[in-house]
mmCIF file of C-alpha atoms and ligand atoms in Angstrom:
data_model
loop_
_atom_site.group_PDB
_atom_site.id
_atom_site.type_symbol
_atom_site.label_atom_id
_atom_site.label_comp_id
_atom_site.label_asym_id
_atom_site.label_seq_id
_atom_site.Cartn_x
_atom_site.Cartn_y
_atom_site.Cartn_z
ATOM 1 C CA MET A 1 0.000 0.000 0.000
ATOM 2 C CA LEU A 2 1.271 3.450 -0.941
ATOM 3 C CA LYS A 3 0.204 6.128 1.523
ATOM 4 C CA ILE A 4 0.648 9.738 0.504
ATOM 5 C CA ILE A 5 0.377 12.677 2.854
ATOM 6 C CA ILE A 6 -0.040 16.045 1.163
ATOM 7 C CA ALA A 7 1.502 17.985 4.013
ATOM 8 C CA GLU A 8 1.245 21.560 5.234
ATOM 9 C CA ALA A 9 -1.145 22.179 2.365
ATOM 10 C CA GLU A 10 -2.106 25.813 1.932
ATOM 11 C CA LEU A 11 -5.824 25.173 2.255
ATOM 12 C CA GLU A 12 -7.529 27.297 4.898
ATOM 13 C CA PRO A 13 -10.546 29.471 5.570
ATOM 14 C CA MET A 14 -9.869 33.161 5.149
ATOM 15 C CA PRO A 15 -8.540 34.455 8.489
ATOM 16 C CA ARG A 16 -10.883 36.708 10.464
ATOM 17 C CA SER A 17 -8.613 39.754 9.967
ATOM 18 C CA LEU A 18 -9.273 39.566 6.208
ATOM 19 C CA ARG A 19 -12.848 38.318 6.340
ATOM 20 C CA SER A 20 -13.871 41.384 8.364
ATOM 21 C CA LEU A 21 -12.526 43.849 5.782
ATOM 22 C CA PRO A 22 -15.313 45.878 4.097
ATOM 23 C CA VAL A 23 -14.225 44.616 0.669
ATOM 24 C CA MET A 24 -14.669 40.978 1.775
ATOM 25 C CA LYS A 25 -17.978 41.667 3.514
ATOM 26 C CA LYS A 26 -19.230 43.252 0.318
ATOM 27 C CA LYS A 27 -17.996 40.387 -1.846
ATOM 28 C CA TYR A 28 -18.999 37.423 0.325
ATOM 29 C CA GLY A 29 -21.827 38.819 2.453
ATOM 30 C CA ARG A 30 -22.733 36.566 5.384
ATOM 31 C CA LYS A 31 -21.173 33.427 3.904
ATOM 32 C CA ASP A 32 -19.845 31.256 6.739
ATOM 33 C CA VAL A 33 -16.511 30.003 5.342
ATOM 34 C CA VAL A 34 -14.587 31.530 2.441
ATOM 35 C CA LEU A 35 -11.491 29.652 1.334
ATOM 36 C CA LEU A 36 -8.368 31.781 1.110
ATOM 37 C CA ASP A 37 -7.235 31.896 -2.522
ATOM 38 C CA SER A 38 -4.237 33.936 -3.609
ATOM 39 C CA ASN A 39 -5.703 34.195 -7.117
ATOM 40 C CA TYR A 40 -8.543 36.319 -5.803
ATOM 41 C CA HIS A 41 -7.214 37.711 -2.515
ATOM 42 C CA HIS A 42 -3.636 38.450 -3.489
ATOM 43 C CA THR A 43 -3.587 42.154 -2.535
ATOM 44 C CA SER A 44 -5.603 41.883 0.680
ATOM 45 C CA MET A 45 -3.622 38.919 1.997
ATOM 46 C CA GLN A 46 -0.226 40.620 1.797
ATOM 47 C CA THR A 47 -0.593 41.623 5.472
ATOM 48 C CA LEU A 48 -0.749 37.943 6.528
ATOM 49 C CA PRO A 49 2.358 36.141 7.781
ATOM 50 C CA ASP A 50 3.702 33.755 5.106
ATOM 51 C CA ALA A 51 1.566 35.476 2.454
ATOM 52 C CA TYR A 52 4.012 34.324 -0.224
ATOM 53 C CA ARG A 53 2.898 30.702 0.179
ATOM 54 C CA ARG A 54 -0.681 30.837 1.477
ATOM 55 C CA GLY A 55 -4.025 30.512 -0.280
ATOM 56 C CA ARG A 56 -3.341 27.668 -2.716
ATOM 57 C CA PRO A 57 -6.339 25.274 -2.728
ATOM 58 C CA ASP A 58 -5.541 24.575 -6.379
ATOM 59 C CA ILE A 59 -2.490 22.526 -5.355
ATOM 60 C CA VAL A 60 -4.652 20.176 -3.286
ATOM 61 C CA HIS A 61 -7.283 20.047 -6.035
ATOM 62 C CA VAL A 62 -4.851 18.995 -8.780
ATOM 63 C CA CYS A 63 -3.072 16.507 -6.488
ATOM 64 C CA LEU A 64 -6.351 14.848 -5.482
ATOM 65 C CA LEU A 65 -7.663 14.720 -9.055
ATOM 66 C CA ASN A 66 -4.489 12.955 -10.124
ATOM 67 C CA ALA A 67 -4.312 10.638 -7.134
ATOM 68 C CA LEU A 68 -7.911 9.491 -6.957
ATOM 69 C CA GLU A 69 -8.329 8.989 -10.695
ATOM 70 C CA SER A 70 -5.112 6.932 -10.907
ATOM 71 C CA PRO A 71 -5.113 3.215 -11.754
ATOM 72 C CA LEU A 72 -3.305 2.568 -8.454
ATOM 73 C CA ASN A 73 -6.220 4.067 -6.532
ATOM 74 C CA LYS A 74 -8.791 2.215 -8.648
ATOM 75 C CA ASP A 75 -6.927 -1.003 -7.804
ATOM 76 C CA GLY A 76 -7.056 -0.268 -4.070
ATOM 77 C CA GLY A 77 -3.336 0.411 -3.669
ATOM 78 C CA LEU A 78 -3.423 4.048 -2.537
ATOM 79 C CA GLU A 79 -4.393 6.043 0.519
ATOM 80 C CA VAL A 80 -4.220 9.840 0.429
ATOM 81 C CA TYR A 81 -4.363 12.209 3.373
ATOM 82 C CA VAL A 82 -4.297 15.996 3.367
ATOM 83 C CA HIS A 83 -2.731 17.868 6.267
ATOM 84 C CA THR A 84 -3.311 21.630 6.152
ATOM 85 C CA ARG A 85 -2.042 24.852 7.665
ATOM 86 C CA ASN A 86 -3.469 25.125 11.192
ATOM 87 C CA ASP A 87 -3.283 21.348 11.621
ATOM 88 C CA LYS A 88 -6.477 20.085 10.057
ATOM 89 C CA VAL A 89 -6.319 16.603 8.563
ATOM 90 C CA ILE A 90 -8.676 15.431 5.824
ATOM 91 C CA TYR A 91 -9.396 11.698 5.612
ATOM 92 C CA ILE A 92 -10.516 10.740 2.120
ATOM 93 C CA ASP A 93 -12.534 7.762 0.992
ATOM 94 C CA PRO A 94 -10.819 6.354 -2.118
ATOM 95 C CA SER A 95 -14.173 6.154 -3.932
ATOM 96 C CA TRP A 96 -14.647 9.924 -3.718
ATOM 97 C CA LYS A 97 -15.116 11.544 -7.139
ATOM 98 C CA VAL A 98 -13.104 14.742 -6.847
ATOM 99 C CA PRO A 99 -15.040 17.550 -8.560
ATOM 100 C CA LYS A 100 -13.389 18.363 -11.881
ATOM 101 C CA SER A 101 -14.493 21.971 -11.546
ATOM 102 C CA TYR A 102 -12.214 24.044 -9.300
ATOM 103 C CA ASN A 103 -15.139 26.180 -8.141
ATOM 104 C CA ARG A 104 -17.108 23.114 -7.088
ATOM 105 C CA PHE A 105 -14.044 21.760 -5.278
ATOM 106 C CA VAL A 106 -13.671 25.046 -3.378
ATOM 107 C CA GLY A 107 -17.359 25.000 -2.456
ATOM 108 C CA LEU A 108 -16.999 21.471 -1.099
ATOM 109 C CA MET A 109 -13.916 22.370 0.938
ATOM 110 C CA GLU A 110 -15.753 25.364 2.409
ATOM 111 C CA GLN A 111 -18.560 23.020 3.391
ATOM 112 C CA LEU A 112 -16.047 20.586 4.906
ATOM 113 C CA PHE A 113 -14.446 23.303 7.059
ATOM 114 C CA SER A 114 -17.920 24.143 8.274
ATOM 115 C CA THR A 115 -19.470 20.680 8.819
ATOM 116 C CA ARG A 116 -16.312 18.527 9.185
ATOM 117 C CA ARG A 117 -17.954 15.697 7.188
ATOM 118 C CA ILE A 118 -19.101 15.150 3.620
ATOM 119 C CA THR A 119 -21.210 12.063 3.052
ATOM 120 C CA ALA A 120 -22.974 10.357 0.164
ATOM 121 C CA GLY A 121 -25.586 7.919 1.408
ATOM 122 C CA ASP A 122 -23.888 5.758 4.039
ATOM 123 C CA THR A 123 -20.372 6.580 2.819
ATOM 124 C CA GLU A 124 -18.289 9.187 4.589
ATOM 125 C CA LEU A 125 -16.345 10.649 1.666
ATOM 126 C CA LEU A 126 -14.418 13.293 3.592
ATOM 127 C CA ARG A 127 -13.763 13.860 7.273
ATOM 128 C CA MET A 128 -11.795 16.671 8.877
ATOM 129 C CA VAL A 129 -10.168 16.458 12.313
ATOM 130 C CA ASN A 130 -7.637 18.533 14.250
ATOM 131 C CA LYS A 131 -4.291 16.733 14.086
ATOM 132 C CA THR A 132 -0.625 17.629 13.734
ATOM 133 C CA LEU A 133 1.507 16.292 10.914
ATOM 134 C CA PRO A 134 3.748 14.196 13.235
ATOM 135 C CA ASP A 135 0.652 12.651 14.836
ATOM 136 C CA LEU A 136 -0.809 11.812 11.423
ATOM 137 C CA ILE A 137 2.452 10.223 10.304
ATOM 138 C CA THR A 138 2.606 8.100 13.459
ATOM 139 C CA GLU A 139 -1.005 7.023 12.975
ATOM 140 C CA VAL A 140 -0.777 5.960 9.336
ATOM 141 C CA SER A 141 2.764 4.556 9.181
ATOM 142 C CA SER A 142 2.507 1.646 11.665
ATOM 143 C CA GLY A 143 5.979 0.274 10.912
ATOM 144 C CA MET A 144 6.135 1.299 7.256
ATOM 145 C CA PRO A 145 9.057 3.390 6.036
ATOM 146 C CA VAL A 146 8.319 7.124 6.023
ATOM 147 C CA LYS A 147 9.985 9.211 3.317
ATOM 148 C CA VAL A 148 9.935 12.961 2.961
ATOM 149 C CA MET A 149 9.976 13.968 -0.690
ATOM 150 C CA HIS A 150 12.380 16.844 -1.253
ATOM 151 C CA TYR A 151 14.427 18.084 -4.169
ATOM 152 C CA GLU A 152 17.528 17.808 -1.996
ATOM 153 C CA GLY A 153 17.542 14.155 -1.039
ATOM 154 C CA ALA A 154 18.813 10.696 -1.889
ATOM 155 C CA PRO A 155 17.566 9.214 -5.165
ATOM 156 C CA TYR A 156 14.042 7.895 -4.630
ATOM 157 C CA GLU A 157 13.423 4.158 -5.066
ATOM 158 C CA PRO A 158 9.874 2.890 -4.504
ATOM 159 C CA ASP A 159 9.029 0.409 -1.761
ATOM 160 C CA PRO A 160 5.878 -1.704 -2.038
ATOM 161 C CA ASP A 161 4.602 -0.338 1.287
ATOM 162 C CA GLU A 162 5.586 3.163 2.303
ATOM 163 C CA VAL A 163 4.395 6.545 3.510
ATOM 164 C CA LEU A 164 5.436 9.490 1.348
ATOM 165 C CA VAL A 165 5.190 13.053 2.588
ATOM 166 C CA ILE A 166 4.794 15.631 -0.203
ATOM 167 C CA GLY A 167 4.562 19.346 0.544
ATOM 168 C CA GLY A 168 1.232 20.900 -0.449
ATOM 169 C CA PHE A 169 2.699 24.405 -0.572
ATOM 170 C CA PRO A 170 4.110 26.395 -3.512
ATOM 171 C CA HIS A 171 7.247 27.922 -2.004
ATOM 172 C CA GLY A 172 9.486 27.543 1.011
ATOM 173 C CA ASP A 173 10.103 24.384 2.965
ATOM 174 C CA PHE A 174 8.395 22.150 5.528
ATOM 175 C CA VAL A 175 7.828 23.978 8.805
ATOM 176 C CA SER A 176 7.269 20.838 10.902
ATOM 177 C CA ASP A 177 10.169 18.962 12.380
ATOM 178 C CA LEU A 178 10.260 15.817 10.215
ATOM 179 C CA PRO A 179 12.967 13.409 11.437
ATOM 180 C CA PHE A 180 12.791 11.181 8.342
ATOM 181 C CA SER A 181 15.100 10.687 5.387
ATOM 182 C CA ARG A 182 14.568 12.875 2.339
ATOM 183 C CA PHE A 183 14.228 11.481 -1.161
ATOM 184 C CA SER A 184 14.397 13.234 -4.507
ATOM 185 C CA ILE A 185 13.129 12.395 -7.994
ATOM 186 C CA HIS A 186 14.914 15.285 -9.722
ATOM 187 C CA GLY A 187 17.630 17.837 -8.940
ATOM 188 C CA GLU A 188 15.241 20.793 -9.258
ATOM 189 C CA GLU A 189 12.145 21.791 -7.324
ATOM 190 C CA LEU A 190 9.005 20.371 -8.911
ATOM 191 C CA VAL A 191 5.332 21.097 -8.349
ATOM 192 C CA ALA A 192 3.662 18.786 -5.860
ATOM 193 C CA TRP A 193 1.435 17.024 -8.424
ATOM 194 C CA ALA A 194 4.403 16.171 -10.638
ATOM 195 C CA VAL A 195 6.000 14.402 -7.682
ATOM 196 C CA LEU A 196 2.714 12.747 -6.751
ATOM 197 C CA ASN A 197 2.200 11.451 -10.292
ATOM 198 C CA HIS A 198 5.758 10.130 -10.445
ATOM 199 C CA VAL A 199 5.384 8.066 -7.280
ATOM 200 C CA VAL A 200 1.804 6.944 -7.939
ATOM 201 C CA TYR A 201 2.523 5.683 -11.453
ATOM 202 C CA GLY A 202 5.862 4.237 -10.332
ATOM 203 C CA ALA A 203 4.096 2.219 -7.635
ATOM 204 C CA HIS A 204 1.472 0.746 -9.944
ATOM 205 C CA GLY A 205 2.345 -2.866 -10.622
ATOM 206 C CA THR A 206 5.268 -3.014 -8.148
HETATM 207 C C1 SAM B 1 6.450 23.131 -5.035
HETATM 208 S S1 SAM B 1 7.331 22.055 -3.930
HETATM 209 C C2 SAM B 1 7.551 23.125 -2.603
HETATM 210 C C3 SAM B 1 8.628 24.111 -2.931
HETATM 211 C C4 SAM B 1 9.871 23.904 -2.175
HETATM 212 N N1 SAM B 1 10.791 24.999 -2.288
HETATM 213 C C5 SAM B 1 10.545 22.579 -2.314
HETATM 214 O O1 SAM B 1 11.057 22.205 -1.290
HETATM 215 O O2 SAM B 1 10.558 21.885 -3.351
HETATM 216 C C6 SAM B 1 6.134 20.941 -3.319
HETATM 217 C C7 SAM B 1 6.657 19.661 -2.784
HETATM 218 O O3 SAM B 1 7.019 18.801 -3.834
HETATM 219 C C8 SAM B 1 8.061 17.928 -3.400
HETATM 220 N N2 SAM B 1 9.169 18.093 -4.331
HETATM 221 C C9 SAM B 1 9.465 19.162 -5.089
HETATM 222 N N3 SAM B 1 10.514 18.919 -5.877
HETATM 223 C C10 SAM B 1 10.904 17.655 -5.611
HETATM 224 C C11 SAM B 1 11.942 16.815 -6.129
HETATM 225 N N4 SAM B 1 12.768 17.241 -7.067
HETATM 226 N N5 SAM B 1 12.017 15.556 -5.638
HETATM 227 C C12 SAM B 1 11.167 15.110 -4.702
HETATM 228 N N6 SAM B 1 10.177 15.859 -4.192
HETATM 229 C C13 SAM B 1 10.047 17.118 -4.631
HETATM 230 C C14 SAM B 1 8.397 18.302 -1.985
HETATM 231 O O4 SAM B 1 7.725 17.434 -1.099
HETATM 232 C C15 SAM B 1 7.873 19.714 -1.902
HETATM 233 O O5 SAM B 1 7.541 20.068 -0.579
#
């Protein structure tokens, strides 16, 4: 089983300091949760700490589209977890059909931050809990090797059973203390979904 953690993903509700700005009140009215998105909130969010890397739900969207539609997932060989800024963890049922539309994906994530669960019939498709990245890694690894994917690391070789940590942020580095070996697939920094696709398709049939 390949387990992928999309870690420190920049997926978060707009912080209160921004949400209370007149421009946001005018745009979003009384809406409960608005996802922070640097495409739309670039100017207003410059006052936030770490503004250069925040507000990137699109990274999670593209990663999940690729992961859940992959043959490895269809064959039952993949588990994907999303860990976000502010230590929320999203548990994902592998049968979940990720919305192809970005706007629908954002709407669903806003609902998830609000209700903590998305269900279809008896199936819990998505569940959100408060959990740190180290705690999530401990929970899902249970004796499996844990590898942090990083452009500065030893050459990556797949193992049949492993936990791979891929950063869900656009710039910078992991903030959490991750005492695991780092593995690289290329000498340059790549986008998260390129790394995810490499490992997911590499694992299929191993
Ligand atoms: C856009 S990168 C984050 C930018 C960052 N400066 C970095 O460390 O690469 C997103 C994630 O993809 C993974 N990644 C990027 N390039 C990689 C490479 N060449 N080999 C393995 N993993 C890589 C890392 O997990 C990284 O956190």
